[in-house]
PDB file of C-alpha atoms in Angstrom:
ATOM      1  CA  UNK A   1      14.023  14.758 -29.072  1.00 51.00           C
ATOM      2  CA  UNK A   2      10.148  13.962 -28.360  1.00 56.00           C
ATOM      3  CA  UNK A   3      10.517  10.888 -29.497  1.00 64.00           C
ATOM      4  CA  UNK A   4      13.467  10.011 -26.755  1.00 68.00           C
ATOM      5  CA  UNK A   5      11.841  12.276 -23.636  1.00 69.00           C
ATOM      6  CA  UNK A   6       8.590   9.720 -24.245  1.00 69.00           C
ATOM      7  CA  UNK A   7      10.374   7.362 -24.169  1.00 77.00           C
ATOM      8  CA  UNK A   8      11.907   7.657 -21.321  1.00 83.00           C
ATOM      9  CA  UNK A   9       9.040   8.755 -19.335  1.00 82.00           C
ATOM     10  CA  UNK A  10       7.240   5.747 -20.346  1.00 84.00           C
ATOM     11  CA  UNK A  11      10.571   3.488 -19.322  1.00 87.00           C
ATOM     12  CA  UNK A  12       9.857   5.452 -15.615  1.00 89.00           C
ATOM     13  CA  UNK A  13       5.933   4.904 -15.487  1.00 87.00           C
ATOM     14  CA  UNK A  14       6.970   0.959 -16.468  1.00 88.00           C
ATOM     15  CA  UNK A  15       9.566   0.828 -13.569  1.00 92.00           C
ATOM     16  CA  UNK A  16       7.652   2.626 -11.021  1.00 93.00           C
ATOM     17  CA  UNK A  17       4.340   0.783 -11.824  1.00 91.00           C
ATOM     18  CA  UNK A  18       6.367  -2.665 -11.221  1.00 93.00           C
ATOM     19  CA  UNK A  19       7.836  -1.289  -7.829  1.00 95.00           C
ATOM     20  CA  UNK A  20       4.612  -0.495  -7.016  1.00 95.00           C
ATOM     21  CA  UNK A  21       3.215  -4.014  -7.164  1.00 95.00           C
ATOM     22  CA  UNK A  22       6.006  -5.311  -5.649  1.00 96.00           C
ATOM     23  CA  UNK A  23       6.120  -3.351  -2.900  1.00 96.00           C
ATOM     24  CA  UNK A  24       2.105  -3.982  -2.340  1.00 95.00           C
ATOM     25  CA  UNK A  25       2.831  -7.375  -2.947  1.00 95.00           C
ATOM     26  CA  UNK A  26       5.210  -7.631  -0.002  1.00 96.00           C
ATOM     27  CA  UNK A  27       2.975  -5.773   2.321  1.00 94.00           C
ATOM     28  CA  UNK A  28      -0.214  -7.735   1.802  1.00 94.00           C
ATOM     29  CA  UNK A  29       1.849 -11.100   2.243  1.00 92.00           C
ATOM     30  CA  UNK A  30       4.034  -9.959   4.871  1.00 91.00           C
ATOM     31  CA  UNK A  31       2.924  -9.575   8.788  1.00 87.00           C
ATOM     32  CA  UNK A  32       4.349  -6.734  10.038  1.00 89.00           C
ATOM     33  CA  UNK A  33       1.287  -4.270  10.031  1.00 89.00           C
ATOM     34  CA  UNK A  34       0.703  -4.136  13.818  1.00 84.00           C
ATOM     35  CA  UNK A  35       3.514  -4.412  16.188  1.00 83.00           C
ATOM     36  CA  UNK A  36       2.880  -5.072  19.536  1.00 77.00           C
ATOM     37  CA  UNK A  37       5.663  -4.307  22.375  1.00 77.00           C
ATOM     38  CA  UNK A  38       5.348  -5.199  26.260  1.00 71.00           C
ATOM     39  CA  UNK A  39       8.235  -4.133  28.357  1.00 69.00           C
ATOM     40  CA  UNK A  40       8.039  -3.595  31.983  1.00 63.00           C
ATOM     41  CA  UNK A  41      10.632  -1.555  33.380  1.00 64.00           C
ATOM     42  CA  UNK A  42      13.485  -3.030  35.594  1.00 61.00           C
ATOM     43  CA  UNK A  43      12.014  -7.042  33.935  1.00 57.00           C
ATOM     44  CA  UNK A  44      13.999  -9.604  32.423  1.00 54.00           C
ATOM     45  CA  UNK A  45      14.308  -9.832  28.881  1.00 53.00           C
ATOM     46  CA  UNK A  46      11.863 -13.159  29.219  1.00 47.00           C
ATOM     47  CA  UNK A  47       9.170 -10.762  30.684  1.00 50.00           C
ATOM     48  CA  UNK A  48       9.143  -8.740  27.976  1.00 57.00           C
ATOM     49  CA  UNK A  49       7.138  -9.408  24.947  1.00 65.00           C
ATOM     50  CA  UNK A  50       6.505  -8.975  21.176  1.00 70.00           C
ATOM     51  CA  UNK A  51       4.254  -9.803  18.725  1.00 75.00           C
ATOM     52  CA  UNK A  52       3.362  -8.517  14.954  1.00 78.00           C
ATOM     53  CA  UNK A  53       0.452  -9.108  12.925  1.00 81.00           C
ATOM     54  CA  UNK A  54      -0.624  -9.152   9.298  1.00 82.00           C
ATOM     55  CA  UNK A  55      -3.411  -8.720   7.263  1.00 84.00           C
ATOM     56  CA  UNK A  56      -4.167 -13.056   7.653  1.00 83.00           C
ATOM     57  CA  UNK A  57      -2.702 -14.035  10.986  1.00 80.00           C
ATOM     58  CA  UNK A  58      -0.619 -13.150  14.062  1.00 72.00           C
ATOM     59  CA  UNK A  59       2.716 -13.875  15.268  1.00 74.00           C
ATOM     60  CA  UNK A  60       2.747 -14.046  19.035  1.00 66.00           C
ATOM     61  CA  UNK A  61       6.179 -14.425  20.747  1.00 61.00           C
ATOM     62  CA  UNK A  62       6.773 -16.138  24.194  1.00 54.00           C
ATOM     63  CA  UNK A  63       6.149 -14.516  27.776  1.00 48.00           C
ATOM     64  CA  UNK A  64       5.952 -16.206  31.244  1.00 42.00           C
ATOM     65  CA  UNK A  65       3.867 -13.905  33.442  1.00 45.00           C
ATOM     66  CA  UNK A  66       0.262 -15.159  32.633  1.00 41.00           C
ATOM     67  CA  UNK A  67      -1.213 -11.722  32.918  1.00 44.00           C
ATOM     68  CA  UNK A  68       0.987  -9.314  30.978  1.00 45.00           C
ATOM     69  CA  UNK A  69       0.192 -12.522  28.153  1.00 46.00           C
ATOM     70  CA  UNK A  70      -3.582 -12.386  28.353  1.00 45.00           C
ATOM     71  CA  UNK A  71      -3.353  -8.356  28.143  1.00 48.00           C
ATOM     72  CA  UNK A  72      -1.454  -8.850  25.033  1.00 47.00           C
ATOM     73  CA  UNK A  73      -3.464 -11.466  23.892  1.00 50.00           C
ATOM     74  CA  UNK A  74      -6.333  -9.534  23.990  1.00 49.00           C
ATOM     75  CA  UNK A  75      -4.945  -6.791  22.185  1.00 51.00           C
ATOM     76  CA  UNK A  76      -3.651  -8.776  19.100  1.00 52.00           C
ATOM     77  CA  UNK A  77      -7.267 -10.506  18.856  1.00 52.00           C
ATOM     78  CA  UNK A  78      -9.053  -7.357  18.826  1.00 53.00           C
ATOM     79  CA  UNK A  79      -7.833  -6.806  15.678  1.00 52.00           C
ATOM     80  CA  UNK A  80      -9.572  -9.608  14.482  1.00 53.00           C
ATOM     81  CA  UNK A  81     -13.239  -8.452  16.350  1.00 55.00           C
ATOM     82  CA  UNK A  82     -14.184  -5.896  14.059  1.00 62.00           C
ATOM     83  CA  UNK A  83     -15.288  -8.199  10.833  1.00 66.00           C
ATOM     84  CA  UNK A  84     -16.867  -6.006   8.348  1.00 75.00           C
ATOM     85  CA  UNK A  85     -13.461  -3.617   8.473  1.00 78.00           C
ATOM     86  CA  UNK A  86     -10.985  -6.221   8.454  1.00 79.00           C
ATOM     87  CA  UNK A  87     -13.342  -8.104   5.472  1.00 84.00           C
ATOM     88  CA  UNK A  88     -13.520  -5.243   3.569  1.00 88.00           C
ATOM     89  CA  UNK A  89      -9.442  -4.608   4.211  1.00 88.00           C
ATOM     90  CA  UNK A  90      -8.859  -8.028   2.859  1.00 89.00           C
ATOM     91  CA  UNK A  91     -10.584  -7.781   0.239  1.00 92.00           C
ATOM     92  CA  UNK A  92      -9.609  -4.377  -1.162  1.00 94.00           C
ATOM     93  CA  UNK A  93      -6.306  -4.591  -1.207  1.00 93.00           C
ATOM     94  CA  UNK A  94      -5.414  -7.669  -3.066  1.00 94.00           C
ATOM     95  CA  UNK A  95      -7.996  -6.401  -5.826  1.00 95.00           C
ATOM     96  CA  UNK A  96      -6.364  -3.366  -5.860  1.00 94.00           C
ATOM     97  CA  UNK A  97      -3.098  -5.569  -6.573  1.00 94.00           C
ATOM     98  CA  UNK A  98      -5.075  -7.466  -9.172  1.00 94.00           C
ATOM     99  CA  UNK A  99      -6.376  -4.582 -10.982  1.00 94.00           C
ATOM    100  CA  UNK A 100      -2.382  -3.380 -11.100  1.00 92.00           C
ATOM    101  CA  UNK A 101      -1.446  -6.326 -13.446  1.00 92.00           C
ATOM    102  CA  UNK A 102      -3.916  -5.106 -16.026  1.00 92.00           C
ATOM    103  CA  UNK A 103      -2.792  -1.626 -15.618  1.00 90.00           C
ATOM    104  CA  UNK A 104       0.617  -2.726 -16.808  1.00 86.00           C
ATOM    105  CA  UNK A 105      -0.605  -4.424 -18.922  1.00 89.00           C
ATOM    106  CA  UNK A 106      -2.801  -1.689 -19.946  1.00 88.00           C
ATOM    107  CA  UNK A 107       0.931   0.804 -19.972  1.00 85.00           C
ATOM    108  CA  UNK A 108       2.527  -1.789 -22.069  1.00 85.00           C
ATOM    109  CA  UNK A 109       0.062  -1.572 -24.771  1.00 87.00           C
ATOM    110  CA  UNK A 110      -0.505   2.045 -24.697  1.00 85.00           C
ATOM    111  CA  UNK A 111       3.079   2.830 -24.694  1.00 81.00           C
ATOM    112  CA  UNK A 112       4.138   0.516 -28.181  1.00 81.00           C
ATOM    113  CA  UNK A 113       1.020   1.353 -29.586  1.00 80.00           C
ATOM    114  CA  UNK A 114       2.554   5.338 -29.195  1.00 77.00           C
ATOM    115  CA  UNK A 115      -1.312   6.709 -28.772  1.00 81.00           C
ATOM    116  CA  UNK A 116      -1.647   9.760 -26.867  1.00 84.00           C
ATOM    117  CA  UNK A 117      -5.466   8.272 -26.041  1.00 88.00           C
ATOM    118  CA  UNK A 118      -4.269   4.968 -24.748  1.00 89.00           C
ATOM    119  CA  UNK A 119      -1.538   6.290 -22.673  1.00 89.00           C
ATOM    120  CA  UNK A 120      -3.952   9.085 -20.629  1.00 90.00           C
ATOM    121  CA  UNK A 121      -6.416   6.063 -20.737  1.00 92.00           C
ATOM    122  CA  UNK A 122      -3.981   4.067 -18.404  1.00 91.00           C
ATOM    123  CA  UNK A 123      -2.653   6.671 -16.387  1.00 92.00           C
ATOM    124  CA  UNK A 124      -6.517   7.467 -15.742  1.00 94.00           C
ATOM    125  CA  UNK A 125      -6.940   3.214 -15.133  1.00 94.00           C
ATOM    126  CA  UNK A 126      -4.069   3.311 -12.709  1.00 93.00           C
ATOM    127  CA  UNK A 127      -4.932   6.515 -10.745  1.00 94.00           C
ATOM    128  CA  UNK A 128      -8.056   4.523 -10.078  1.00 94.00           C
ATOM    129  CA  UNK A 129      -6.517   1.357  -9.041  1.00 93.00           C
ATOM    130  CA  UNK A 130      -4.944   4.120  -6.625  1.00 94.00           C
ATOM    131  CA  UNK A 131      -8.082   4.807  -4.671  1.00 95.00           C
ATOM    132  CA  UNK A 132      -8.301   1.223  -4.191  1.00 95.00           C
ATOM    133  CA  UNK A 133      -4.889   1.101  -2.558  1.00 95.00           C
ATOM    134  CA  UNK A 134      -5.584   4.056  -0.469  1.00 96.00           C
ATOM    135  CA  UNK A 135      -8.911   3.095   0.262  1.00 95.00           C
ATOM    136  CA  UNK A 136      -7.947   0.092   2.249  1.00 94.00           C
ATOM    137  CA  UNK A 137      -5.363   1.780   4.174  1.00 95.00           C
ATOM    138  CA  UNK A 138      -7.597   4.138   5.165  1.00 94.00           C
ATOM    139  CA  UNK A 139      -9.706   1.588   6.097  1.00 92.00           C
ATOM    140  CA  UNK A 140      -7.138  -0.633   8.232  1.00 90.00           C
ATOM    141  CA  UNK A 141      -6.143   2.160  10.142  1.00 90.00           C
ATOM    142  CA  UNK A 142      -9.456   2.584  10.909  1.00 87.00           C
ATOM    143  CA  UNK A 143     -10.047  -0.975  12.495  1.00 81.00           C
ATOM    144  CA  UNK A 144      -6.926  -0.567  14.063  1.00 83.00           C
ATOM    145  CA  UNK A 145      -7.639   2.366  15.897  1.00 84.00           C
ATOM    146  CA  UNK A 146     -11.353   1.023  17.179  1.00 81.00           C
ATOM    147  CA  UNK A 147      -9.242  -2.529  18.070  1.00 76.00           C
ATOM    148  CA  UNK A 148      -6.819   0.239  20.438  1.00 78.00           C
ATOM    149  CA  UNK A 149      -9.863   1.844  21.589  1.00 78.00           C
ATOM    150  CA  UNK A 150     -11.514  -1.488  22.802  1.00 73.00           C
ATOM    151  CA  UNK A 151      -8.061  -2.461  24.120  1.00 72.00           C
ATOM    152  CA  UNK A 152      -7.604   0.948  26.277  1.00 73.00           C
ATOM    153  CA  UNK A 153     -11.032   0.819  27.485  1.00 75.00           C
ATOM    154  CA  UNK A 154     -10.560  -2.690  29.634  1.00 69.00           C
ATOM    155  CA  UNK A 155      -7.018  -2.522  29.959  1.00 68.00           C
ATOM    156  CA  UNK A 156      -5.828  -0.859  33.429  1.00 70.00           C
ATOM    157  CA  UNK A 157      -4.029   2.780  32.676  1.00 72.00           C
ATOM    158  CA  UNK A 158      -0.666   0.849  34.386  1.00 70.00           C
ATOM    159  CA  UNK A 159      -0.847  -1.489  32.735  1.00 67.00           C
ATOM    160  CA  UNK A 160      -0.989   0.396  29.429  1.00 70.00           C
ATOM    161  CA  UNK A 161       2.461   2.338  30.293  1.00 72.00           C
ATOM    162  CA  UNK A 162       4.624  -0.580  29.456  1.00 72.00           C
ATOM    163  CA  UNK A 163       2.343  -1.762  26.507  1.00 74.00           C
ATOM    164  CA  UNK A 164       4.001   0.063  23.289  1.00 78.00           C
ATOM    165  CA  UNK A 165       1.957  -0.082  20.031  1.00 79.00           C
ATOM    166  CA  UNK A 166       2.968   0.739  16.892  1.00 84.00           C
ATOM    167  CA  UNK A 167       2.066  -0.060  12.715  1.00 88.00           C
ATOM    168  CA  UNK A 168       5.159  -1.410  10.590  1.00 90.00           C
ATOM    169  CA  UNK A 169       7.039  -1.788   7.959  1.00 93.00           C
ATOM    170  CA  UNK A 170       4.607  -3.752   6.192  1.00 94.00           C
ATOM    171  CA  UNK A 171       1.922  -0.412   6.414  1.00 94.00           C
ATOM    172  CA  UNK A 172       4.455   1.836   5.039  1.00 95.00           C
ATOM    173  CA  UNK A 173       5.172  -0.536   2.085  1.00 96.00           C
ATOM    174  CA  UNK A 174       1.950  -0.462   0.935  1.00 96.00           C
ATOM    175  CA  UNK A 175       1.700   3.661   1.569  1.00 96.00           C
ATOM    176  CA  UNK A 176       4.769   3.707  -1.095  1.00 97.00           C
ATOM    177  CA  UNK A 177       3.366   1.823  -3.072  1.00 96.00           C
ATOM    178  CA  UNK A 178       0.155   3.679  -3.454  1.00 97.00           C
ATOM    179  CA  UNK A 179       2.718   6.908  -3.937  1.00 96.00           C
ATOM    180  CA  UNK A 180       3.903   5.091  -6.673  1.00 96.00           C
ATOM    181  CA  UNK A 181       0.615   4.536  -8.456  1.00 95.00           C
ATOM    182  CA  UNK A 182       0.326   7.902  -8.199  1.00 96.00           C
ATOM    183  CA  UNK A 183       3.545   8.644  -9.570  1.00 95.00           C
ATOM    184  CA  UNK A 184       3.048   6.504 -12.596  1.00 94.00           C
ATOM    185  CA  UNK A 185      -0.201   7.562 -13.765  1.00 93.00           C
ATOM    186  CA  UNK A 186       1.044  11.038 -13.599  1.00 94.00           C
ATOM    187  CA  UNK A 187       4.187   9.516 -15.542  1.00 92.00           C
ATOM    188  CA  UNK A 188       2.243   8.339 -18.127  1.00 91.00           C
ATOM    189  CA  UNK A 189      -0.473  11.607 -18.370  1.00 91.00           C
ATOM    190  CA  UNK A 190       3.035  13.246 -19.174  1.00 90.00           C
ATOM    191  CA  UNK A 191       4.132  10.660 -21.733  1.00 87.00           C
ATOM    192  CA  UNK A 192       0.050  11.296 -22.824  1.00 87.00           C
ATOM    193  CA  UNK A 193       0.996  15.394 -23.338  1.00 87.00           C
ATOM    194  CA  UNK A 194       4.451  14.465 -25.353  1.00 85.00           C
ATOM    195  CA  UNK A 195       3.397  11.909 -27.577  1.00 80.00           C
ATOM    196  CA  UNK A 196       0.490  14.630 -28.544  1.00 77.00           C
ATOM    197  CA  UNK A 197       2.510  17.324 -29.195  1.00 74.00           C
ATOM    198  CA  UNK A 198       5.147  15.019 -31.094  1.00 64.00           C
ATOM    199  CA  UNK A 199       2.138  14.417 -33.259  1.00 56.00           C
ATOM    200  CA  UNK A 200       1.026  18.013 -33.951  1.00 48.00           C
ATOM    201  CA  UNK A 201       4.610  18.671 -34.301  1.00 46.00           C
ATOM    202  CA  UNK A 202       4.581  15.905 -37.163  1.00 52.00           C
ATOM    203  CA  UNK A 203       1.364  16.860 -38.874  1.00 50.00           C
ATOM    204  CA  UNK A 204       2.671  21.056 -38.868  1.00 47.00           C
ATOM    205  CA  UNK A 205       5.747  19.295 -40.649  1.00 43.00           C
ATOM    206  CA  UNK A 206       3.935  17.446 -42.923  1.00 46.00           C
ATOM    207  CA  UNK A 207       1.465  19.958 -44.120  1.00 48.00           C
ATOM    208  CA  UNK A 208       4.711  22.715 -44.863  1.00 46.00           C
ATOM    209  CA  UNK A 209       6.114  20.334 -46.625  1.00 51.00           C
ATOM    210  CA  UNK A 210       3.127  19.911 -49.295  1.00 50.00           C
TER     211      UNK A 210
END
């Protein structure tokens, strides 16, 4: 029975570690981090206008009245005006996505080799990778709030009414997947705990039987 609850914990730390680099995957290449909405009420719908951006560029959309675009324009760029932050975003999280592939790896291993060591040795490998993940989305938010800050500061308070900012989809991929990496190195410290006491279990068996 030991033998089938590990392995099925390790099965769940293996799916839920892939997921996880998938889903960080998606939201590093994807540019849907900061969304960008300007409506002004009782406008056409070619006033209005919407842009999102990503961790590498930004989308801009269309808009005909020269000011709302240079407000918005503004915005989106400010983004990019705060260089150590947005270096240090870039270059966090796809190590953090790097050093996931090796903690796979790392699982993998651990889990056919059956070793209580190697398998609390991931989870403790992939909990790090972790405070990577975290530590650049800590980090973008940040940069995005001192880009809003800058943006508020020279943009006029009515002008800011029909301005709607908001993060994306993309952000809260890459918060799941960092939930994730925390699931799975807590899925494999409890594959860790079963293949130990399936050991102990065997050895007690072994030595009554002498």
């Amino acid at each position: 029975l030991a033998t089938v609850c590990a392995l099925w914990v390790v099965l769940t730390a293996g799916f839920t570690g892939l997921l996880s680099f998938c889903l960080l995957s998606v939201a590093i290449g994807t540019d849907y981090w900061y969304i960008i909405d300007v409506h002004k009420p009782n406008s056409s719908s070619s006033e209005d206008y919407y842009s999102h951006s990503g961790l590498w560029r930004i989308n801009e959309g269309r808009l005909r009245k020269f000011k709302i675009m240079l407000i918005f324009q503004f915005s989106t760029m400010s983004l990019f005006r705060i260089p150590d932050l947005h270096k240090m975003v870039v270059i966090i999280l796809p190590l953090s996505l790097i050093l996931l592939v090796f903690a796979w790896i790392m699982g993998l291993v651990s889990s056919l080799a059956c070793s209580p060591k190697l398998l609390a040795g991931s989870a403790a490998y992939i909990l790090f990778c972790s405070l990577f993940t975290l530590s650049g989305l800590c980090i973008y938010i940040r940069y995005s709030n001192k880009a809003m800050e800058e943006f508020q500061r020279v943009v006029p308070p009515e002008t800011l009414s029909y301005v709607d900012v908001s993060f994306g989809w993309s952000l809260a991929s890459a918060w799941l997947s960092f939930s994730l990496e925390i699931v799975t190195g807590l899925t494999l410290l409890l594959a860790a705990r079963i293949s130990q006491m399936k050991g102990h279990y065997d050895s007690g068996v072994a030595i009554a039987m002498l």
